[in-house]
CSV table of N, CA and C in Angstrom, one decimal:
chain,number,residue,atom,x,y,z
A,38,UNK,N,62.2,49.5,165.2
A,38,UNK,CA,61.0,50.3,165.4
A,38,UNK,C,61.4,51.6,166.1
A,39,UNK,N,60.7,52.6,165.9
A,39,UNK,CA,60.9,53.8,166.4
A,39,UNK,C,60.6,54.3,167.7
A,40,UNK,N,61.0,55.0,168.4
A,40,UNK,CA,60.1,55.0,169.5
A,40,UNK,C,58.3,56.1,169.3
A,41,UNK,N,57.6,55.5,170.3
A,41,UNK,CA,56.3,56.6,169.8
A,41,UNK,C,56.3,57.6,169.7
A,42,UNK,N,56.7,58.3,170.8
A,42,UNK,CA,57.2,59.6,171.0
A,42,UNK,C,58.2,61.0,170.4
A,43,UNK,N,59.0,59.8,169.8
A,43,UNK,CA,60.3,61.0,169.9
A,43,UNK,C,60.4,61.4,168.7
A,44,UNK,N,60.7,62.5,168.2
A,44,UNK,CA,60.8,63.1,167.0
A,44,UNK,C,61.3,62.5,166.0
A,45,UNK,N,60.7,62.2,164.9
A,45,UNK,CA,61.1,60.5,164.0
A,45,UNK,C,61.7,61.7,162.7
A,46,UNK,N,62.8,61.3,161.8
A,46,UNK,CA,62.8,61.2,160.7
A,46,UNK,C,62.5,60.2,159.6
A,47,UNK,N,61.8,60.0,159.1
A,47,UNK,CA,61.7,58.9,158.2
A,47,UNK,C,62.2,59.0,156.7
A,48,UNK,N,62.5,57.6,156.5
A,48,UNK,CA,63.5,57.7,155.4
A,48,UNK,C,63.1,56.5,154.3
A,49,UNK,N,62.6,56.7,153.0
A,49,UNK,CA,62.0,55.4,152.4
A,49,UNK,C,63.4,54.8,151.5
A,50,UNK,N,64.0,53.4,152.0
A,50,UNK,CA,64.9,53.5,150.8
A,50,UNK,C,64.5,52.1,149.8
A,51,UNK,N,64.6,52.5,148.6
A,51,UNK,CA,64.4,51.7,147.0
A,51,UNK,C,65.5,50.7,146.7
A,52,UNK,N,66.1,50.1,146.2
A,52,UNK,CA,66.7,48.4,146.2
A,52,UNK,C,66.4,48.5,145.1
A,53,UNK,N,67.6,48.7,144.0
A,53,UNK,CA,67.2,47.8,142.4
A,53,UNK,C,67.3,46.6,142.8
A,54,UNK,N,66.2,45.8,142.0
A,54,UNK,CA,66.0,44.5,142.1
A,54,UNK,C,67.0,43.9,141.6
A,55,UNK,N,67.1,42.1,142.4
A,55,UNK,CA,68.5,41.5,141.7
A,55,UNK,C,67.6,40.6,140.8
A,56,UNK,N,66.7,40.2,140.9
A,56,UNK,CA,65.9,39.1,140.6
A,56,UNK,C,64.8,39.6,140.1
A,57,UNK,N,64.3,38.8,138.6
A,57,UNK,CA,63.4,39.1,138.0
A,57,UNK,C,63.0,40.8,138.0
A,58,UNK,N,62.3,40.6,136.9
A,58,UNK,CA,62.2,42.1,135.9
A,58,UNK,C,61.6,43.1,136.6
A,59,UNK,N,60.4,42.7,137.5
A,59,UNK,CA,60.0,43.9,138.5
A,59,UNK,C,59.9,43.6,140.2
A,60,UNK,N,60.9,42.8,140.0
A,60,UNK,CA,61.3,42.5,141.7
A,60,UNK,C,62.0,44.0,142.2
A,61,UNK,N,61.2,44.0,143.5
A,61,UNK,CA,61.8,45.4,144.3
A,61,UNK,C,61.9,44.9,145.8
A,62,UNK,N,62.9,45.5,146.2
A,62,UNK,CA,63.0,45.6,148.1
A,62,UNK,C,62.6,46.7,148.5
A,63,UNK,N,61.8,47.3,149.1
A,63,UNK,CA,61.5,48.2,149.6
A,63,UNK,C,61.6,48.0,151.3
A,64,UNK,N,62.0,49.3,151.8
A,64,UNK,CA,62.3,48.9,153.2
A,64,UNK,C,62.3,50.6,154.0
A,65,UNK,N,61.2,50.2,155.0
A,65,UNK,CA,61.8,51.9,155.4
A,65,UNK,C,62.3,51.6,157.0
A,66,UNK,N,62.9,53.5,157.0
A,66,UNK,CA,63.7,53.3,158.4
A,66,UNK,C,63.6,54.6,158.7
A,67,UNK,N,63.8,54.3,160.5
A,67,UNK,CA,63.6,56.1,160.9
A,67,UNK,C,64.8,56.1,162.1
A,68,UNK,N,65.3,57.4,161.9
A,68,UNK,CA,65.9,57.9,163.2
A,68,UNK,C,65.4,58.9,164.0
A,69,UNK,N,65.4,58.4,164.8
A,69,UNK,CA,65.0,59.4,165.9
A,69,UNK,C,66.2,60.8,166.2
A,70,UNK,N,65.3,62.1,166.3
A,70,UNK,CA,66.0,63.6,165.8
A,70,UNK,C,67.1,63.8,167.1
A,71,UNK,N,67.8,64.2,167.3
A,71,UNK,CA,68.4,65.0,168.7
A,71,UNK,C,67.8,66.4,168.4
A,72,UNK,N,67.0,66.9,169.9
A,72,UNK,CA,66.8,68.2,169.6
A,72,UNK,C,67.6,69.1,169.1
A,73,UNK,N,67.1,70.0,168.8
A,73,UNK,CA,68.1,71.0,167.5
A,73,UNK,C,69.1,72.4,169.3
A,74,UNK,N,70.5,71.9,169.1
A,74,UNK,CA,71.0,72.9,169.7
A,74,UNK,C,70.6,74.3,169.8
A,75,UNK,N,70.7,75.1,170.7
A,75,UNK,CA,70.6,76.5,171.2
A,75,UNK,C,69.0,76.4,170.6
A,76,UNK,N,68.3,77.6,170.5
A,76,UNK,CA,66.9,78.4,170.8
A,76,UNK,C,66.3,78.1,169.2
A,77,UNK,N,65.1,77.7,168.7
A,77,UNK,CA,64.6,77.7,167.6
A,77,UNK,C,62.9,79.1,167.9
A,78,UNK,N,63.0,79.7,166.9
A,78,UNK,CA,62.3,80.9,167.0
A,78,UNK,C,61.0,80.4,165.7
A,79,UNK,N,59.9,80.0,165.7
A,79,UNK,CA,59.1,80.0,164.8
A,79,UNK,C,58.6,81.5,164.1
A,80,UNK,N,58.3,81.6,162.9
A,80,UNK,CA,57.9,82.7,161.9
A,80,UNK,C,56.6,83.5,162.7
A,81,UNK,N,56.1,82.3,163.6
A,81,UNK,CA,54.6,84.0,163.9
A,81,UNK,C,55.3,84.6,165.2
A,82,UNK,N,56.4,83.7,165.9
A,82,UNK,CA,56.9,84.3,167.1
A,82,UNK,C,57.9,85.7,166.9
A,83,UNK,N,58.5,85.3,165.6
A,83,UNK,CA,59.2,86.7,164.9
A,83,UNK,C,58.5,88.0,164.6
A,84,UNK,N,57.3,87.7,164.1
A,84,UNK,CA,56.7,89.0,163.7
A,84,UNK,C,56.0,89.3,164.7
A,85,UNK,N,55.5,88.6,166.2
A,85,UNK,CA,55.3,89.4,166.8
A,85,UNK,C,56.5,89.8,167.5
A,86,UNK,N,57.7,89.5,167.8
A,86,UNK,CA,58.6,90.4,168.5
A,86,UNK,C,59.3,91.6,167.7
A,87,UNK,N,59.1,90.9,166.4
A,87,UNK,CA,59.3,92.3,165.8
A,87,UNK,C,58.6,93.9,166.4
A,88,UNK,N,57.0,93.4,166.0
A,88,UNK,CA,56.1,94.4,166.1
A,88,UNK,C,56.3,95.1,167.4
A,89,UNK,N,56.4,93.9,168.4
A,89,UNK,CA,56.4,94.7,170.1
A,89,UNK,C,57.8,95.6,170.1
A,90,UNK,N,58.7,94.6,169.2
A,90,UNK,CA,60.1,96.0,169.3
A,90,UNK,C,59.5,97.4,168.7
A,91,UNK,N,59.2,97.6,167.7
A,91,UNK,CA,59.0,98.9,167.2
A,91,UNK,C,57.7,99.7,168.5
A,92,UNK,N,57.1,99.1,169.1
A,92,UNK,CA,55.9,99.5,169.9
A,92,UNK,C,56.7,100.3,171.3
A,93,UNK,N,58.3,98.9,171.7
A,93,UNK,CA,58.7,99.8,172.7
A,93,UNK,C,59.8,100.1,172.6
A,94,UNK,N,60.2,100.7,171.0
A,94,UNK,CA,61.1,101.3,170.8
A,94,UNK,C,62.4,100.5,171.1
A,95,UNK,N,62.9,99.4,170.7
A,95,UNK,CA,63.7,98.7,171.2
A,95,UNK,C,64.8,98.5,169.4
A,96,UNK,N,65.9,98.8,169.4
A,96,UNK,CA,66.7,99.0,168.1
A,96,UNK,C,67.2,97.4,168.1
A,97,UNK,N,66.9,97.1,166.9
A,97,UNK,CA,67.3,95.7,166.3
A,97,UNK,C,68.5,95.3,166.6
A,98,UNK,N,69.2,97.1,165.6
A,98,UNK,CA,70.9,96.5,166.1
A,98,UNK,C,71.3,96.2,167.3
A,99,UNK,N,70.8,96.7,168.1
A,99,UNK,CA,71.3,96.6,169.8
A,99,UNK,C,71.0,95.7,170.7
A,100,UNK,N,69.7,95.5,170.8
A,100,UNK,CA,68.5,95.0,171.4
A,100,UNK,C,68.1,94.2,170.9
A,101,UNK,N,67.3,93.4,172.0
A,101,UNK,CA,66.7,91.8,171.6
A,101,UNK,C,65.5,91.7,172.5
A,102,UNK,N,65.2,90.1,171.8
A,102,UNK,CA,64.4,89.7,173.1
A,102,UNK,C,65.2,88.7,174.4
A,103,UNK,N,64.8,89.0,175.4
A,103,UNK,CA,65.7,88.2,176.5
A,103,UNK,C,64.8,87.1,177.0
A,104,UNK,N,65.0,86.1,176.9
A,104,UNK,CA,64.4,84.9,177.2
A,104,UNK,C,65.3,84.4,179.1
A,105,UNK,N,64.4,83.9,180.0
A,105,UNK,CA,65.4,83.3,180.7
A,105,UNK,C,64.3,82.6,181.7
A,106,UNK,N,64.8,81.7,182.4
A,106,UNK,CA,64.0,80.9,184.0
A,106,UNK,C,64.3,81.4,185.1
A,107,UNK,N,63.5,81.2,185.8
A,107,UNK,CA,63.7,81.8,187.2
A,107,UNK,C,63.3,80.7,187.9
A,108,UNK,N,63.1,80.7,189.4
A,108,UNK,CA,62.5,80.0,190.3
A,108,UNK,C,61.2,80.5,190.6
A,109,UNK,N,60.1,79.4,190.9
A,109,UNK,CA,58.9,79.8,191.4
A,109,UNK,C,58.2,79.2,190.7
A,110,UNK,N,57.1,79.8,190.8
A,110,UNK,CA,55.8,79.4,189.7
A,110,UNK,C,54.8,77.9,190.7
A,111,UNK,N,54.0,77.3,189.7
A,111,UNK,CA,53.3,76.2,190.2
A,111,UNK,C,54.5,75.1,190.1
A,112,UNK,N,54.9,74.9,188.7
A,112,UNK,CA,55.9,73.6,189.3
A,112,UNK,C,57.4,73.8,189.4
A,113,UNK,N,57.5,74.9,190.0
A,113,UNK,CA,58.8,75.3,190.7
A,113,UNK,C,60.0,76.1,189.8
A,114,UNK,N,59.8,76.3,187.9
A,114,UNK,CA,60.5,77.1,187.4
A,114,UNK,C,59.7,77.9,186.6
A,115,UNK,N,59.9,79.0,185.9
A,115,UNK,CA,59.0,79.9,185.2
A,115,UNK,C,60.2,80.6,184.4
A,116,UNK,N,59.0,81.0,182.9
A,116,UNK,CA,59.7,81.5,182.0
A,116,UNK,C,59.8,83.2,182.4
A,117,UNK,N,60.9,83.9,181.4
A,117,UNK,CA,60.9,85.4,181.7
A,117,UNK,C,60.9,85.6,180.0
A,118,UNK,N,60.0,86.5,179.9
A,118,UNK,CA,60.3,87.4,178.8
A,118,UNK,C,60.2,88.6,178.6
A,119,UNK,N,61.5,89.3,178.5
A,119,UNK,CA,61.5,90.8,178.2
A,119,UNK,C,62.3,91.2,177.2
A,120,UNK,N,62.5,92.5,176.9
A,120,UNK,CA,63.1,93.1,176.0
A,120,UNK,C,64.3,93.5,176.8
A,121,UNK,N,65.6,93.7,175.9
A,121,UNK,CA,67.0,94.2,176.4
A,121,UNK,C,67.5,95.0,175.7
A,122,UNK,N,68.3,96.0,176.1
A,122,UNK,CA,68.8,96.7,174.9
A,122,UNK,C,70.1,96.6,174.6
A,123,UNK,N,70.8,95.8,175.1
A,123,UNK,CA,72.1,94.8,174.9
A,123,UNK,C,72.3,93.8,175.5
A,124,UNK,N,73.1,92.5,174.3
A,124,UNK,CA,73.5,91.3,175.6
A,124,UNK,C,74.1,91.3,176.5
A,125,UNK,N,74.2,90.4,177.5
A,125,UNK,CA,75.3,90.8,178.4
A,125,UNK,C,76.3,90.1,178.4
A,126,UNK,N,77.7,90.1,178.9
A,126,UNK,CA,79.2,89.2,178.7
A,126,UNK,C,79.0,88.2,178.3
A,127,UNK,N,78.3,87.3,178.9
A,127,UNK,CA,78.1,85.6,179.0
A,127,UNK,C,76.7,85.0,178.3
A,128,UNK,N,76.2,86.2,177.9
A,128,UNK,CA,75.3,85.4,176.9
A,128,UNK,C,75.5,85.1,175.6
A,129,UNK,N,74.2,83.6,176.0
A,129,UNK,CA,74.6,83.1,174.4
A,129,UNK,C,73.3,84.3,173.2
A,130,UNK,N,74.0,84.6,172.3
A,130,UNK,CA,72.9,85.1,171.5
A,130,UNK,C,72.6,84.3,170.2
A,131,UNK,N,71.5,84.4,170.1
A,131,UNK,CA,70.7,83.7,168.5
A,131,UNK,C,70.3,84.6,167.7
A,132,UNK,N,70.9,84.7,166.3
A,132,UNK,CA,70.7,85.7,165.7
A,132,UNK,C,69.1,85.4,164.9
A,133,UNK,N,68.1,85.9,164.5
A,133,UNK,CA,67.1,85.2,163.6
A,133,UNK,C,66.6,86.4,162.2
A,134,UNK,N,67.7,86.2,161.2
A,134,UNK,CA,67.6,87.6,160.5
A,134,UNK,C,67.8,89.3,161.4
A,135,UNK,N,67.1,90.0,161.7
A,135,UNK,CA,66.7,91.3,162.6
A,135,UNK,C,66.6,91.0,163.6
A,136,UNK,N,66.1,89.7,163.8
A,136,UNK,CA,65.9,90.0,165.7
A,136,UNK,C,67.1,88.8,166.1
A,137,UNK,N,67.5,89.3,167.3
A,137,UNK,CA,68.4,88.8,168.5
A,137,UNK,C,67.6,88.1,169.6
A,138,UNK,N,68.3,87.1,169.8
A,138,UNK,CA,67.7,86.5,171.3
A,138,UNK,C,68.6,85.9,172.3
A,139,UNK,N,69.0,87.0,173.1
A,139,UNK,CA,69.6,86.6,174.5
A,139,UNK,C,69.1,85.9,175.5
A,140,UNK,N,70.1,84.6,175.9
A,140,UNK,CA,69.5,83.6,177.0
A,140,UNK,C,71.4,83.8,178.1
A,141,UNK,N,71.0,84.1,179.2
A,141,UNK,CA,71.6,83.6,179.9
A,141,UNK,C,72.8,82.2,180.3
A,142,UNK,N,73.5,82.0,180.4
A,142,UNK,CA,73.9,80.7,180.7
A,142,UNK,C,73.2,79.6,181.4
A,143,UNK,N,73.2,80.2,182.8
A,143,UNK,CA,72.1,79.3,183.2
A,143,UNK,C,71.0,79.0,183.1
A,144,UNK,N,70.2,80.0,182.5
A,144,UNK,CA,68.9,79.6,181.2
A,144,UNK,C,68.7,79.1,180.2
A,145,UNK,N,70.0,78.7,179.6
A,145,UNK,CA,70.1,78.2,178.3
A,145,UNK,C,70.2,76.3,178.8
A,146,UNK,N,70.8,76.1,180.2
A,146,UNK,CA,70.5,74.6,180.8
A,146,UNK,C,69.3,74.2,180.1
A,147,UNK,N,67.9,74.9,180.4
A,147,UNK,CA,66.8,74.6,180.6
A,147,UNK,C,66.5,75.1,179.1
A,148,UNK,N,67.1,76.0,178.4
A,148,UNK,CA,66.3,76.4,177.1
A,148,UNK,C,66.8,75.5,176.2
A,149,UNK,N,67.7,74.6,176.3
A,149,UNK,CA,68.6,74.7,175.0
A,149,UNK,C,67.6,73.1,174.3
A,150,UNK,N,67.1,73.9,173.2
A,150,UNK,CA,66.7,72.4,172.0
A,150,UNK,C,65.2,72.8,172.2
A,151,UNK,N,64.8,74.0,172.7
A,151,UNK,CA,63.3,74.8,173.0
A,151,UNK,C,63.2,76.1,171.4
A,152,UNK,N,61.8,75.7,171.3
A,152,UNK,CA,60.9,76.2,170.5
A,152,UNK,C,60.0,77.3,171.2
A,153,UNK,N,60.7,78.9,170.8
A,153,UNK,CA,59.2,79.7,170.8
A,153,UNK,C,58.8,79.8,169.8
A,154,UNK,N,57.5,80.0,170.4
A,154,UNK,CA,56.3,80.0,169.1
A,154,UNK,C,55.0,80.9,169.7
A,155,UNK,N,54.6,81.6,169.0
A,155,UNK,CA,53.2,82.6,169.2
A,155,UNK,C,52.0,81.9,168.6
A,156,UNK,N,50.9,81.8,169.7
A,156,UNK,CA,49.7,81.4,169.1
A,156,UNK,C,48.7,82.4,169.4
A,157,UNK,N,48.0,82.5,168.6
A,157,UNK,CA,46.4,83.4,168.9
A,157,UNK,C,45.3,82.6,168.6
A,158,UNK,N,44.5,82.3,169.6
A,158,UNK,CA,43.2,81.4,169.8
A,158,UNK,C,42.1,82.2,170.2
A,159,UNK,N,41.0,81.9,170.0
A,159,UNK,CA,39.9,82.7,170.4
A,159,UNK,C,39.8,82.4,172.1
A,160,UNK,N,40.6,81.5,172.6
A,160,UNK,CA,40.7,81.5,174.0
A,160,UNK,C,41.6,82.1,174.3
A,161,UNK,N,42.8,82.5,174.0
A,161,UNK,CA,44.1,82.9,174.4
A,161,UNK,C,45.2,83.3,173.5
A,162,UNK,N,46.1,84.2,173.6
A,162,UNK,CA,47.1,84.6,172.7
A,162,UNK,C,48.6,84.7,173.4
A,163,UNK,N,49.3,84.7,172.9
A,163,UNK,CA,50.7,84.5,173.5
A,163,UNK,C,52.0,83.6,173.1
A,164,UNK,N,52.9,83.7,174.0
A,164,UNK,CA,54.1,83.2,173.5
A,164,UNK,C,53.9,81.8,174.3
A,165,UNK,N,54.4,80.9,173.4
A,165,UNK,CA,54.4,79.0,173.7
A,165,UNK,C,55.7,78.6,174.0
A,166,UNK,N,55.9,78.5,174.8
A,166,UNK,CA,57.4,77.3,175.1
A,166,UNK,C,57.4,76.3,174.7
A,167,UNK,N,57.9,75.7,174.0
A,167,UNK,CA,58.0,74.3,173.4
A,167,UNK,C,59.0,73.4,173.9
A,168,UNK,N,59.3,72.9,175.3
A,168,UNK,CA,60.8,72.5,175.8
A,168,UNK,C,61.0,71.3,175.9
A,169,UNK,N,61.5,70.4,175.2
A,169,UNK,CA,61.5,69.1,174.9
A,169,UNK,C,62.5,69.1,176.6
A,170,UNK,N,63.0,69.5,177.5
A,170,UNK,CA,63.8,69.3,178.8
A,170,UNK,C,62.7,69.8,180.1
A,171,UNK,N,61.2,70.3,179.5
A,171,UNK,CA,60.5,70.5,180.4
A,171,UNK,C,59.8,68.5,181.1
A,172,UNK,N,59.8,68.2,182.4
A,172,UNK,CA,59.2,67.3,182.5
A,172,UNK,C,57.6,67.7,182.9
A,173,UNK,N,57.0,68.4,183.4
A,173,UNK,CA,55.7,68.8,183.6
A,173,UNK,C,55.9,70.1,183.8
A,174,UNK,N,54.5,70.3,183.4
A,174,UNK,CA,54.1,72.5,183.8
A,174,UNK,C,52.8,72.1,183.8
A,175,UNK,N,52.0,73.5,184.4
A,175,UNK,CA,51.1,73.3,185.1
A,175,UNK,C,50.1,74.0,184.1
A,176,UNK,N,48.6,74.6,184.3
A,176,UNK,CA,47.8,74.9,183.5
A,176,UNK,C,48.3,76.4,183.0
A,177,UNK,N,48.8,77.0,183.8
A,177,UNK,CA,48.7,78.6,183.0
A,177,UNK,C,49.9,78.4,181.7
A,178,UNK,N,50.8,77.4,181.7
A,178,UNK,CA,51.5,77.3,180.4
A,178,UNK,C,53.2,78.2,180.4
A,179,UNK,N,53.3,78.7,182.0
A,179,UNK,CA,54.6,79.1,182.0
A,179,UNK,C,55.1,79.0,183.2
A,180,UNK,N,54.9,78.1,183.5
A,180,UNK,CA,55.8,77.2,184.4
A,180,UNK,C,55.9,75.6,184.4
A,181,UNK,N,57.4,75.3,185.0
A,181,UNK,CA,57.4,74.4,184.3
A,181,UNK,C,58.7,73.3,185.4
A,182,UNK,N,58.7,72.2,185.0
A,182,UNK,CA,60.0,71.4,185.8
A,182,UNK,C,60.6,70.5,185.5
């Protein structure tokens, strides 16, 4: 059995029958995913970093977005998001077609197998952290532990 929680693949597999004319085995099975190494970038999170690049003039070739943690917040770490206009020595970069995304080393501890994602709600709009290595965060949605 799979666990409830964790990100399942499922897999149906078919059995030619050994016995009689429409005897079948059918049997299914799942493995559970290992988060996906370094930074995953969803399609609405791209077009908005796109857009904000051309807004603050920030060049594809050069420049990215910089993702990283800090200390503080309600449950003691917080996300950073800004624009850069080069990586620096020791970062790791994610290329995603045009756009770049620089994380730090010691940000990438806490980022690595994390999903951004942009949502727009009639309540709220913004960038989502998706961090399968967050254990709690608090209500404003960018902090985290």
């Amino acid at each position: 059995m799979c666990p409830r929680f964790a990100p399942v693949l499922w897999a149906l597999t078919w059995v030619q029958p050994t016995h009689g004319r429409h005897a079948q085995n059918r049997s299914a099975t799942c493995t559970a995913l290992a988060p996906p190494k370094g930074i995953q970038v969803t399609d609405n999170a791209l077009k908005k970093i796109r857009s904000a690049m051309v807004k603050e003039n920030v060049s594809p070739e050069q420049g990215g977005l910089r993702l990283g943690v800090q200390g503080g917040g309600c449950s003691g770490l917080s996300y950073n998001v800004r624009f850069d206009t080069q990586p620096r020595e020791r970062d790791r970069v994610f290329q995603f077609g045009d756009v770049r995304v620089f994380v730090d080393p010691k940000s990438f501890i806490y980022l690595h197998g994390m999903t951004l994602d942009y949502q727009e709600t009639l309540m709220q709009q913004g960038f989502v952290f998706v961090n399968p290595n967050s254990t709690k965060s608090c209500g404003c949605g960018s902090s985290f532990s």
